[in-house]
Amino acid sequence: MRQMEFKMERENLVREGDEVTVTEGVLPSAYYYTINPAVAMSGNYVFRERLRSDHGIVREIKHNEKGYYVVVEFDE
């Protein structure tokens, strides 16, 4: 199992236990991931950290002074 954190701008767009689909974006030297439909975005990952799965389960939603963060678990 692999967990990744995504930044979500507003609350209640997904809930713990939801199955989500992610799409991969490509930068010149990294990859990033978006929970569809444009719910939350990950940080940048180098090639060796590239995600192999396109769907996962929301395990936790965190809230702090910087915003909402979604922890998604992928079966890898």
PDB file of C-alpha atoms in Angstrom:
ATOM      1  CA  MET A   1       0.000   0.000   0.000  1.00  0.00           C
ATOM      2  CA  ARG A   2       1.146   3.498  -0.794  1.00  0.00           C
ATOM      3  CA  GLN A   3      -0.250   6.734   0.595  1.00  0.00           C
ATOM      4  CA  MET A   4      -0.113  10.143  -1.084  1.00  0.00           C
ATOM      5  CA  GLU A   5      -1.261  13.525   0.148  1.00  0.00           C
ATOM      6  CA  PHE A   6      -3.312  15.914  -1.999  1.00  0.00           C
ATOM      7  CA  LYS A   7      -4.150  19.581  -1.310  1.00  0.00           C
ATOM      8  CA  MET A   8      -7.887  20.324  -1.405  1.00  0.00           C
ATOM      9  CA  GLU A   9      -9.102  23.937  -1.486  1.00  0.00           C
ATOM     10  CA  ARG A  10     -12.611  23.422  -0.060  1.00  0.00           C
ATOM     11  CA  GLU A  11     -14.041  20.971   2.424  1.00  0.00           C
ATOM     12  CA  ASN A  12     -16.579  18.207   1.728  1.00  0.00           C
ATOM     13  CA  LEU A  13     -15.508  17.533  -1.865  1.00  0.00           C
ATOM     14  CA  VAL A  14     -14.626  13.947  -0.890  1.00  0.00           C
ATOM     15  CA  ARG A  15     -15.178  11.918   2.266  1.00  0.00           C
ATOM     16  CA  GLU A  16     -13.151   9.280   4.070  1.00  0.00           C
ATOM     17  CA  GLY A  17     -13.792   5.900   2.475  1.00  0.00           C
ATOM     18  CA  ASP A  18     -14.579   7.313  -0.988  1.00  0.00           C
ATOM     19  CA  GLU A  19     -12.943   5.669  -3.985  1.00  0.00           C
ATOM     20  CA  VAL A  20     -11.300   8.317  -6.170  1.00  0.00           C
ATOM     21  CA  THR A  21      -9.754   8.349  -9.626  1.00  0.00           C
ATOM     22  CA  VAL A  22      -6.565  10.289 -10.309  1.00  0.00           C
ATOM     23  CA  THR A  23      -5.033  11.583 -13.522  1.00  0.00           C
ATOM     24  CA  GLU A  24      -1.335  12.104 -14.110  1.00  0.00           C
ATOM     25  CA  GLY A  25       0.131  15.398 -15.285  1.00  0.00           C
ATOM     26  CA  VAL A  26       3.611  15.669 -16.752  1.00  0.00           C
ATOM     27  CA  LEU A  27       6.166  18.399 -16.120  1.00  0.00           C
ATOM     28  CA  PRO A  28       9.650  18.529 -17.697  1.00  0.00           C
ATOM     29  CA  SER A  29      11.252  16.696 -14.763  1.00  0.00           C
ATOM     30  CA  ALA A  30       8.353  15.502 -12.602  1.00  0.00           C
ATOM     31  CA  TYR A  31       4.812  14.171 -12.414  1.00  0.00           C
ATOM     32  CA  TYR A  32       1.819  15.447 -10.453  1.00  0.00           C
ATOM     33  CA  TYR A  33      -1.608  13.949  -9.804  1.00  0.00           C
ATOM     34  CA  THR A  34      -5.137  15.355  -9.644  1.00  0.00           C
ATOM     35  CA  ILE A  35      -8.150  13.761  -7.980  1.00  0.00           C
ATOM     36  CA  ASN A  36     -10.975  13.926 -10.530  1.00  0.00           C
ATOM     37  CA  PRO A  37     -12.925  16.024 -11.205  1.00  0.00           C
ATOM     38  CA  ALA A  38     -10.381  18.668 -10.121  1.00  0.00           C
ATOM     39  CA  VAL A  39     -10.980  18.045  -6.415  1.00  0.00           C
ATOM     40  CA  ALA A  40      -7.385  18.113  -5.136  1.00  0.00           C
ATOM     41  CA  MET A  41      -3.800  18.159  -6.433  1.00  0.00           C
ATOM     42  CA  SER A  42      -0.639  16.416  -5.280  1.00  0.00           C
ATOM     43  CA  GLY A  43       2.857  17.784  -5.044  1.00  0.00           C
ATOM     44  CA  ASN A  44       5.472  16.924  -7.663  1.00  0.00           C
ATOM     45  CA  TYR A  45       7.043  13.465  -7.865  1.00  0.00           C
ATOM     46  CA  VAL A  46      10.198  12.425  -9.706  1.00  0.00           C
ATOM     47  CA  PHE A  47      10.197   9.522 -12.160  1.00  0.00           C
ATOM     48  CA  ARG A  48      11.159   6.855  -9.597  1.00  0.00           C
ATOM     49  CA  GLU A  49       8.205   7.906  -7.405  1.00  0.00           C
ATOM     50  CA  ARG A  50       5.678   7.737 -10.260  1.00  0.00           C
ATOM     51  CA  LEU A  51       2.262   6.352  -9.334  1.00  0.00           C
ATOM     52  CA  ARG A  52       1.273   3.089 -11.053  1.00  0.00           C
ATOM     53  CA  SER A  53      -2.406   3.069 -10.078  1.00  0.00           C
ATOM     54  CA  ASP A  54      -5.153   5.399 -11.278  1.00  0.00           C
ATOM     55  CA  HIS A  55      -7.570   4.941  -8.370  1.00  0.00           C
ATOM     56  CA  GLY A  56      -7.412   4.769  -4.591  1.00  0.00           C
ATOM     57  CA  ILE A  57      -9.369   5.077  -1.347  1.00  0.00           C
ATOM     58  CA  VAL A  58      -9.547   8.255   0.775  1.00  0.00           C
ATOM     59  CA  ARG A  59      -8.164   7.274   4.190  1.00  0.00           C
ATOM     60  CA  GLU A  60      -7.992  10.618   5.969  1.00  0.00           C
ATOM     61  CA  ILE A  61      -8.879  14.280   5.546  1.00  0.00           C
ATOM     62  CA  LYS A  62      -6.744  16.721   7.534  1.00  0.00           C
ATOM     63  CA  HIS A  63      -7.394  20.393   8.179  1.00  0.00           C
ATOM     64  CA  ASN A  64      -4.862  22.936   9.389  1.00  0.00           C
ATOM     65  CA  GLU A  65      -4.140  26.645   8.925  1.00  0.00           C
ATOM     66  CA  LYS A  66      -2.882  26.005   5.368  1.00  0.00           C
ATOM     67  CA  GLY A  67      -6.030  24.229   4.194  1.00  0.00           C
ATOM     68  CA  TYR A  68      -7.435  20.757   3.645  1.00  0.00           C
ATOM     69  CA  TYR A  69      -5.310  17.728   2.844  1.00  0.00           C
ATOM     70  CA  VAL A  70      -6.592  14.406   1.552  1.00  0.00           C
ATOM     71  CA  VAL A  71      -4.615  11.231   2.232  1.00  0.00           C
ATOM     72  CA  VAL A  72      -5.319   8.607  -0.439  1.00  0.00           C
ATOM     73  CA  GLU A  73      -4.170   4.992  -0.232  1.00  0.00           C
ATOM     74  CA  PHE A  74      -3.257   3.192  -3.455  1.00  0.00           C
ATOM     75  CA  ASP A  75      -2.861  -0.549  -3.912  1.00  0.00           C
ATOM     76  CA  GLU A  76       0.740  -0.793  -5.169  1.00  0.00           C
TER      77      GLU A  76
END
